[in-house]
PDB file of C-alpha atoms in Angstrom:
ATOM      1  CA  MET A1204    -211.248 -47.262 -78.517  1.00 70.00           C
ATOM      2  CA  GLU A1205    -207.377 -47.065 -78.244  1.00 70.00           C
ATOM      3  CA  THR A1206    -207.441 -44.045 -75.103  1.00 79.00           C
ATOM      4  CA  ILE A1207    -209.869 -47.223 -72.684  1.00 78.00           C
ATOM      5  CA  SER A1208    -207.600 -49.944 -74.361  1.00 74.00           C
ATOM      6  CA  ASN A1209    -204.355 -48.201 -73.078  1.00 75.00           C
ATOM      7  CA  THR A1210    -205.645 -47.085 -69.808  1.00 81.00           C
ATOM      8  CA  LEU A1211    -206.295 -50.244 -68.803  1.00 78.00           C
ATOM      9  CA  PHE A1212    -203.144 -51.788 -70.113  1.00 76.00           C
ATOM     10  CA  TRP A1213    -201.238 -49.338 -67.846  1.00 83.00           C
ATOM     11  CA  ILE A1214    -203.931 -50.167 -64.866  1.00 82.00           C
ATOM     12  CA  SER A1215    -203.215 -53.854 -65.822  1.00 79.00           C
ATOM     13  CA  ASN A1216    -199.764 -53.077 -65.502  1.00 81.00           C
ATOM     14  CA  GLY A1217    -199.203 -51.593 -62.321  1.00 83.00           C
ATOM     15  CA  LEU A1218    -200.707 -53.564 -60.316  1.00 86.00           C
ATOM     16  CA  LEU A1219    -198.201 -56.152 -61.684  1.00 87.00           C
ATOM     17  CA  VAL A1220    -195.666 -55.128 -58.126  1.00 90.00           C
ATOM     18  CA  PRO A1221    -198.465 -54.820 -55.111  1.00 92.00           C
ATOM     19  CA  VAL A1222    -199.631 -58.349 -56.930  1.00 93.00           C
ATOM     20  CA  ILE A1223    -195.925 -59.927 -56.387  1.00 93.00           C
ATOM     21  CA  VAL A1224    -195.604 -58.035 -53.504  1.00 95.00           C
ATOM     22  CA  LEU A1225    -198.812 -59.457 -52.083  1.00 95.00           C
ATOM     23  CA  LEU A1226    -197.733 -63.382 -53.173  1.00 95.00           C
ATOM     24  CA  LEU A1227    -193.969 -62.693 -51.518  1.00 95.00           C
ATOM     25  CA  LEU A1228    -196.085 -62.493 -47.938  1.00 96.00           C
ATOM     26  CA  PHE A1229    -198.874 -64.972 -48.601  1.00 96.00           C
ATOM     27  CA  PHE A1230    -195.434 -66.722 -49.607  1.00 96.00           C
ATOM     28  CA  LEU A1231    -193.636 -66.475 -45.589  1.00 96.00           C
ATOM     29  CA  ARG A1232    -196.919 -66.645 -44.119  1.00 95.00           C
ATOM     30  CA  ALA A1233    -197.589 -70.082 -45.223  1.00 95.00           C
ATOM     31  CA  ILE A1234    -193.839 -71.200 -44.995  1.00 95.00           C
ATOM     32  CA  LEU A1235    -194.661 -70.049 -41.390  1.00 94.00           C
ATOM     33  CA  LEU A1236    -197.875 -71.642 -40.843  1.00 93.00           C
ATOM     34  CA  ALA A1237    -196.163 -75.334 -42.287  1.00 92.00           C
ATOM     35  CA  GLY A1238    -193.806 -74.927 -39.595  1.00 91.00           C
ATOM     36  CA  GLY A1239    -196.514 -74.192 -36.810  1.00 89.00           C
ATOM     37  CA  PHE A1240    -198.478 -76.843 -38.615  1.00 90.00           C
ATOM     38  CA  PHE A1241    -195.765 -79.330 -38.412  1.00 88.00           C
ATOM     39  CA  GLY A1242    -194.330 -78.595 -34.379  1.00 85.00           C
ATOM     40  CA  GLU A1243    -198.457 -78.703 -33.141  1.00 84.00           C
ATOM     41  CA  PHE A1244    -198.663 -81.758 -35.563  1.00 86.00           C
ATOM     42  CA  TYR A1245    -195.674 -83.700 -33.299  1.00 84.00           C
ATOM     43  CA  GLN A1246    -197.308 -82.549 -30.221  1.00 82.00           C
ATOM     44  CA  ARG A1247    -200.693 -83.873 -30.628  1.00 82.00           C
ATOM     45  CA  MET A1248    -199.646 -87.272 -32.047  1.00 81.00           C
ATOM     46  CA  LYS A1249    -197.940 -87.079 -28.776  1.00 77.00           C
ATOM     47  CA  LEU A1250    -201.244 -86.313 -26.470  1.00 77.00           C
ATOM     48  CA  GLN A1251    -203.918 -88.405 -29.126  1.00 77.00           C
ATOM     49  CA  LYS A1252    -202.432 -91.410 -27.957  1.00 74.00           C
ATOM     50  CA  GLN A1253    -202.693 -90.423 -24.327  1.00 71.00           C
ATOM     51  CA  PHE A1254    -205.991 -88.849 -24.838  1.00 72.00           C
ATOM     52  CA  ALA A1255    -207.521 -91.662 -26.841  1.00 72.00           C
ATOM     53  CA  GLU A1256    -206.927 -93.850 -23.569  1.00 70.00           C
ATOM     54  CA  THR A1257    -208.762 -91.840 -21.035  1.00 68.00           C
ATOM     55  CA  LEU A1258    -211.724 -91.198 -23.428  1.00 69.00           C
ATOM     56  CA  GLU A1259    -211.873 -95.279 -23.686  1.00 72.00           C
ATOM     57  CA  ASN A1260    -212.027 -96.039 -20.003  1.00 69.00           C
ATOM     58  CA  ILE A1261    -214.198 -93.285 -18.019  1.00 68.00           C
ATOM     59  CA  THR A1262    -217.118 -93.473 -16.417  1.00 65.00           C
ATOM     60  CA  PRO A1263    -219.082 -90.940 -14.580  1.00 63.00           C
ATOM     61  CA  GLU A1264    -217.188 -92.594 -11.196  1.00 64.00           C
ATOM     62  CA  ASN A1265    -213.264 -91.664 -12.665  1.00 64.00           C
ATOM     63  CA  ILE A1266    -214.043 -89.272 -14.219  1.00 64.00           C
ATOM     64  CA  ASP A1267    -211.688 -86.547 -11.904  1.00 64.00           C
ATOM     65  CA  GLY A1268    -208.935 -89.174 -11.837  1.00 66.00           C
ATOM     66  CA  LEU A1269    -208.763 -89.766 -15.144  1.00 62.00           C
ATOM     67  CA  LEU A1270    -208.350 -85.756 -16.182  1.00 65.00           C
ATOM     68  CA  GLN A1271    -206.126 -85.292 -13.625  1.00 66.00           C
ATOM     69  CA  GLN A1272    -203.870 -87.647 -15.525  1.00 62.00           C
ATOM     70  CA  LEU A1273    -203.966 -86.047 -18.299  1.00 63.00           C
ATOM     71  CA  PRO A1274    -200.510 -83.285 -19.533  1.00 60.00           C
ATOM     72  CA  SER A1275    -201.156 -79.708 -17.974  1.00 56.00           C
ATOM     73  CA  ALA A1276    -202.643 -77.777 -20.098  1.00 48.00           C
ATOM     74  CA  GLY A1277    -200.185 -75.570 -22.072  1.00 53.00           C
ATOM     75  CA  ASN A1278    -200.718 -74.488 -25.273  1.00 61.00           C
ATOM     76  CA  SER A1279    -203.349 -77.080 -26.507  1.00 73.00           C
ATOM     77  CA  PRO A1280    -206.889 -75.287 -26.780  1.00 77.00           C
ATOM     78  CA  LEU A1281    -207.882 -78.725 -26.374  1.00 77.00           C
ATOM     79  CA  LEU A1282    -207.225 -79.255 -22.550  1.00 76.00           C
ATOM     80  CA  ARG A1283    -207.276 -76.224 -22.125  1.00 80.00           C
ATOM     81  CA  SER A1284    -211.136 -76.174 -22.991  1.00 80.00           C
ATOM     82  CA  LEU A1285    -211.346 -79.378 -20.441  1.00 78.00           C
ATOM     83  CA  SER A1286    -210.221 -77.730 -17.627  1.00 77.00           C
ATOM     84  CA  LYS A1287    -212.399 -75.132 -17.770  1.00 79.00           C
ATOM     85  CA  LEU A1288    -215.348 -78.028 -18.559  1.00 77.00           C
ATOM     86  CA  SER A1289    -214.500 -79.621 -15.214  1.00 73.00           C
ATOM     87  CA  ALA A1290    -213.925 -75.978 -13.228  1.00 74.00           C
ATOM     88  CA  HIS A1291    -217.483 -74.697 -14.141  1.00 76.00           C
ATOM     89  CA  ARG A1292    -219.243 -77.814 -14.630  1.00 73.00           C
ATOM     90  CA  ASP A1293    -222.307 -76.684 -12.234  1.00 75.00           C
ATOM     91  CA  ASP A1294    -223.138 -73.741 -14.751  1.00 78.00           C
ATOM     92  CA  ASP A1295    -224.438 -75.495 -17.947  1.00 79.00           C
ATOM     93  CA  ALA A1296    -225.002 -72.442 -19.423  1.00 85.00           C
ATOM     94  CA  TYR A1297    -221.191 -71.464 -19.195  1.00 85.00           C
ATOM     95  CA  CYS A1298    -220.257 -75.034 -20.209  1.00 84.00           C
ATOM     96  CA  GLU A1299    -222.218 -74.280 -23.658  1.00 86.00           C
ATOM     97  CA  HIS A1300    -220.596 -70.961 -24.356  1.00 87.00           C
ATOM     98  CA  LEU A1301    -217.386 -73.087 -23.920  1.00 87.00           C
ATOM     99  CA  LEU A1302    -218.025 -75.520 -26.709  1.00 88.00           C
ATOM    100  CA  ALA A1303    -219.357 -72.886 -28.368  1.00 89.00           C
ATOM    101  CA  ASN A1304    -215.922 -70.812 -28.673  1.00 89.00           C
ATOM    102  CA  TYR A1305    -214.332 -73.392 -29.544  1.00 88.00           C
ATOM    103  CA  GLU A1306    -216.052 -74.273 -32.421  1.00 89.00           C
ATOM    104  CA  VAL A1307    -215.474 -70.288 -33.046  1.00 90.00           C
ATOM    105  CA  GLU A1308    -211.596 -70.867 -32.242  1.00 89.00           C
ATOM    106  CA  ALA A1309    -211.930 -73.342 -34.512  1.00 90.00           C
ATOM    107  CA  GLU A1310    -212.775 -71.680 -37.566  1.00 91.00           C
ATOM    108  CA  LYS A1311    -211.098 -68.910 -37.310  1.00 91.00           C
ATOM    109  CA  GLU A1312    -207.835 -71.060 -37.501  1.00 89.00           C
ATOM    110  CA  LEU A1313    -209.386 -72.627 -39.692  1.00 92.00           C
ATOM    111  CA  GLY A1314    -209.961 -69.696 -41.893  1.00 92.00           C
ATOM    112  CA  ARG A1315    -206.270 -68.366 -42.410  1.00 91.00           C
ATOM    113  CA  SER A1316    -205.599 -71.902 -44.527  1.00 93.00           C
ATOM    114  CA  ARG A1317    -208.987 -71.653 -46.644  1.00 94.00           C
ATOM    115  CA  THR A1318    -207.363 -67.891 -46.981  1.00 94.00           C
ATOM    116  CA  PHE A1319    -204.062 -69.559 -48.624  1.00 96.00           C
ATOM    117  CA  ILE A1320    -206.254 -71.622 -50.295  1.00 96.00           C
ATOM    118  CA  LYS A1321    -207.930 -68.551 -52.287  1.00 94.00           C
ATOM    119  CA  LEU A1322    -206.000 -65.332 -52.825  1.00 94.00           C
ATOM    120  CA  GLY A1323    -202.903 -67.918 -53.375  1.00 94.00           C
ATOM    121  CA  PRO A1324    -204.381 -69.069 -56.917  1.00 94.00           C
ATOM    122  CA  MET A1325    -205.748 -65.555 -57.523  1.00 94.00           C
ATOM    123  CA  LEU A1326    -202.844 -63.692 -57.004  1.00 93.00           C
ATOM    124  CA  GLY A1327    -200.949 -66.462 -59.226  1.00 92.00           C
ATOM    125  CA  LEU A1328    -203.111 -66.490 -61.979  1.00 92.00           C
ATOM    126  CA  MET A1329    -202.793 -62.377 -61.883  1.00 92.00           C
ATOM    127  CA  GLY A1330    -198.973 -62.409 -61.982  1.00 91.00           C
ATOM    128  CA  THR A1331    -199.178 -64.739 -64.721  1.00 91.00           C
ATOM    129  CA  LEU A1332    -201.897 -62.744 -66.513  1.00 89.00           C
ATOM    130  CA  ILE A1333    -200.883 -59.204 -65.942  1.00 89.00           C
ATOM    131  CA  PRO A1334    -196.656 -60.238 -67.610  1.00 87.00           C
ATOM    132  CA  MET A1335    -198.608 -61.661 -70.952  1.00 85.00           C
ATOM    133  CA  GLY A1336    -199.738 -58.714 -71.964  1.00 81.00           C
ATOM    134  CA  PRO A1337    -196.196 -56.807 -72.081  1.00 81.00           C
ATOM    135  CA  ALA A1338    -193.930 -60.288 -73.540  1.00 82.00           C
ATOM    136  CA  LEU A1339    -196.784 -60.283 -76.619  1.00 78.00           C
ATOM    137  CA  VAL A1340    -195.649 -56.251 -77.150  1.00 78.00           C
ATOM    138  CA  GLY A1341    -191.938 -57.288 -77.017  1.00 80.00           C
ATOM    139  CA  LEU A1342    -192.281 -60.440 -79.116  1.00 78.00           C
ATOM    140  CA  ALA A1343    -194.607 -58.397 -82.099  1.00 82.00           C
ATOM    141  CA  GLN A1344    -191.525 -56.004 -81.514  1.00 83.00           C
ATOM    142  CA  GLY A1345    -188.967 -58.188 -82.033  1.00 80.00           C
ATOM    143  CA  ASP A1346    -187.524 -57.641 -78.536  1.00 77.00           C
ATOM    144  CA  ILE A1347    -186.704 -61.548 -77.481  1.00 83.00           C
ATOM    145  CA  SER A1348    -184.904 -60.426 -74.385  1.00 85.00           C
ATOM    146  CA  SER A1349    -188.250 -58.446 -72.759  1.00 82.00           C
ATOM    147  CA  MET A1350    -190.392 -60.827 -74.032  1.00 84.00           C
ATOM    148  CA  ALA A1351    -188.178 -63.617 -72.010  1.00 87.00           C
ATOM    149  CA  TYR A1352    -187.957 -61.824 -68.646  1.00 88.00           C
ATOM    150  CA  ASN A1353    -192.281 -61.712 -68.888  1.00 86.00           C
ATOM    151  CA  MET A1354    -193.026 -64.352 -69.703  1.00 89.00           C
ATOM    152  CA  GLN A1355    -190.244 -65.540 -66.275  1.00 90.00           C
ATOM    153  CA  VAL A1356    -192.109 -62.972 -63.921  1.00 89.00           C
ATOM    154  CA  ALA A1357    -195.258 -65.351 -65.698  1.00 90.00           C
ATOM    155  CA  PHE A1358    -194.404 -68.726 -64.379  1.00 92.00           C
ATOM    156  CA  ALA A1359    -192.325 -67.854 -61.518  1.00 92.00           C
ATOM    157  CA  THR A1360    -196.085 -66.255 -60.301  1.00 94.00           C
ATOM    158  CA  THR A1361    -197.893 -69.157 -60.773  1.00 93.00           C
ATOM    159  CA  VAL A1362    -195.773 -70.993 -58.816  1.00 95.00           C
ATOM    160  CA  VAL A1363    -195.613 -69.635 -55.866  1.00 95.00           C
ATOM    161  CA  GLY A1364    -199.596 -68.424 -56.208  1.00 95.00           C
ATOM    162  CA  LEU A1365    -199.383 -72.902 -55.811  1.00 95.00           C
ATOM    163  CA  VAL A1366    -197.487 -72.955 -53.500  1.00 96.00           C
ATOM    164  CA  ILE A1367    -199.388 -70.865 -50.882  1.00 96.00           C
ATOM    165  CA  ALA A1368    -202.921 -72.647 -52.084  1.00 96.00           C
ATOM    166  CA  ALA A1369    -201.190 -76.082 -51.870  1.00 96.00           C
ATOM    167  CA  VAL A1370    -200.034 -75.210 -47.634  1.00 96.00           C
ATOM    168  CA  GLY A1371    -203.585 -73.887 -47.154  1.00 95.00           C
ATOM    169  CA  ILE A1372    -205.334 -77.628 -48.819  1.00 96.00           C
ATOM    170  CA  ILE A1373    -203.411 -79.585 -46.917  1.00 95.00           C
ATOM    171  CA  THR A1374    -203.259 -77.891 -43.235  1.00 95.00           C
ATOM    172  CA  LEU A1375    -206.818 -77.148 -43.362  1.00 95.00           C
ATOM    173  CA  GLN A1376    -207.646 -80.809 -44.482  1.00 94.00           C
ATOM    174  CA  VAL A1377    -205.563 -82.160 -41.279  1.00 93.00           C
ATOM    175  CA  LYS A1378    -207.145 -79.617 -38.462  1.00 93.00           C
ATOM    176  CA  GLN A1379    -210.662 -80.068 -40.291  1.00 93.00           C
ATOM    177  CA  ARG A1380    -209.989 -83.486 -38.743  1.00 92.00           C
ATOM    178  CA  TRP A1381    -208.874 -82.743 -36.215  1.00 90.00           C
ATOM    179  CA  TYR A1382    -210.743 -79.756 -35.204  1.00 90.00           C
ATOM    180  CA  ALA A1383    -214.222 -82.278 -36.126  1.00 90.00           C
ATOM    181  CA  ARG A1384    -212.806 -85.400 -33.521  1.00 88.00           C
ATOM    182  CA  GLU A1385    -211.379 -82.210 -30.643  1.00 85.00           C
ATOM    183  CA  MET A1386    -215.621 -80.865 -30.986  1.00 88.00           C
ATOM    184  CA  ASN A1387    -216.767 -84.386 -30.718  1.00 88.00           C
ATOM    185  CA  ASP A1388    -214.280 -85.811 -27.836  1.00 82.00           C
ATOM    186  CA  LEU A1389    -215.372 -82.264 -25.886  1.00 84.00           C
ATOM    187  CA  GLU A1390    -219.299 -83.245 -26.101  1.00 85.00           C
ATOM    188  CA  TYR A1391    -218.427 -86.310 -25.196  1.00 82.00           C
ATOM    189  CA  LEU A1392    -217.051 -85.572 -21.737  1.00 80.00           C
ATOM    190  CA  TYR A1393    -219.227 -82.961 -21.026  1.00 80.00           C
ATOM    191  CA  LYS A1394    -222.195 -85.515 -21.445  1.00 80.00           C
ATOM    192  CA  VAL A1395    -219.877 -87.216 -19.090  1.00 76.00           C
ATOM    193  CA  ILE A1396    -219.921 -84.437 -16.512  1.00 76.00           C
ATOM    194  CA  SER A1397    -223.101 -84.152 -16.956  1.00 74.00           C
ATOM    195  CA  ARG A1398    -224.417 -87.224 -15.445  1.00 72.00           C
ATOM    196  CA  GLN A1399    -221.240 -87.214 -12.494  1.00 65.00           C
ATOM    197  CA  THR A1400    -222.405 -83.595 -11.715  1.00 61.00           C
ATOM    198  CA  ALA A1401    -226.278 -84.935 -11.416  1.00 59.00           C
ATOM    199  CA  GLU A1402    -225.835 -88.141 -10.041  1.00 56.00           C
ATOM    200  CA  LYS A1403    -223.960 -86.158  -6.966  1.00 58.00           C
ATOM    201  CA  GLU A1404    -227.675 -84.325  -6.647  1.00 54.00           C
TER     202      GLU A1404
END
């Protein structure tokens, strides 16, 4: 039994460095995600105001003119999809495929935030529990400095893991609202475009 316990102890201690490295990598990615999120938030706020006004006044008769007043597609997935939707208005299969792909891409983007939410606390917990073993050994041997160092590592990894999860939660909640609204807008515009095409026929 002692051999098994020692083996598990060695394996656990051997995982500490990989866990810390992964935590640091995820922390850097979380910072990049947060930075990109705030830039995207600012762009979407400006676009959404103009886009909402367009939706309020749109009809099958004036849809072409109003769509031309929107900004160029740029980096906005919504405007790129809308441009393709307008260009292939006569192809129902393509338009439905485009809407389905937009939903898939939205889920892919949301998956990044979900990864941080799940793996951040998981790695943080591992980084907390692994040093606890050596810390208890140090306490039993009267090595207070060793115990203090291991406890410092344990608490630091917990904090980093929670920060990663917090970034994931905030970005996920906001992006879910973004994509739900945009998907609803695209479906509405697709129906308006379809009505325009049917009336011309």
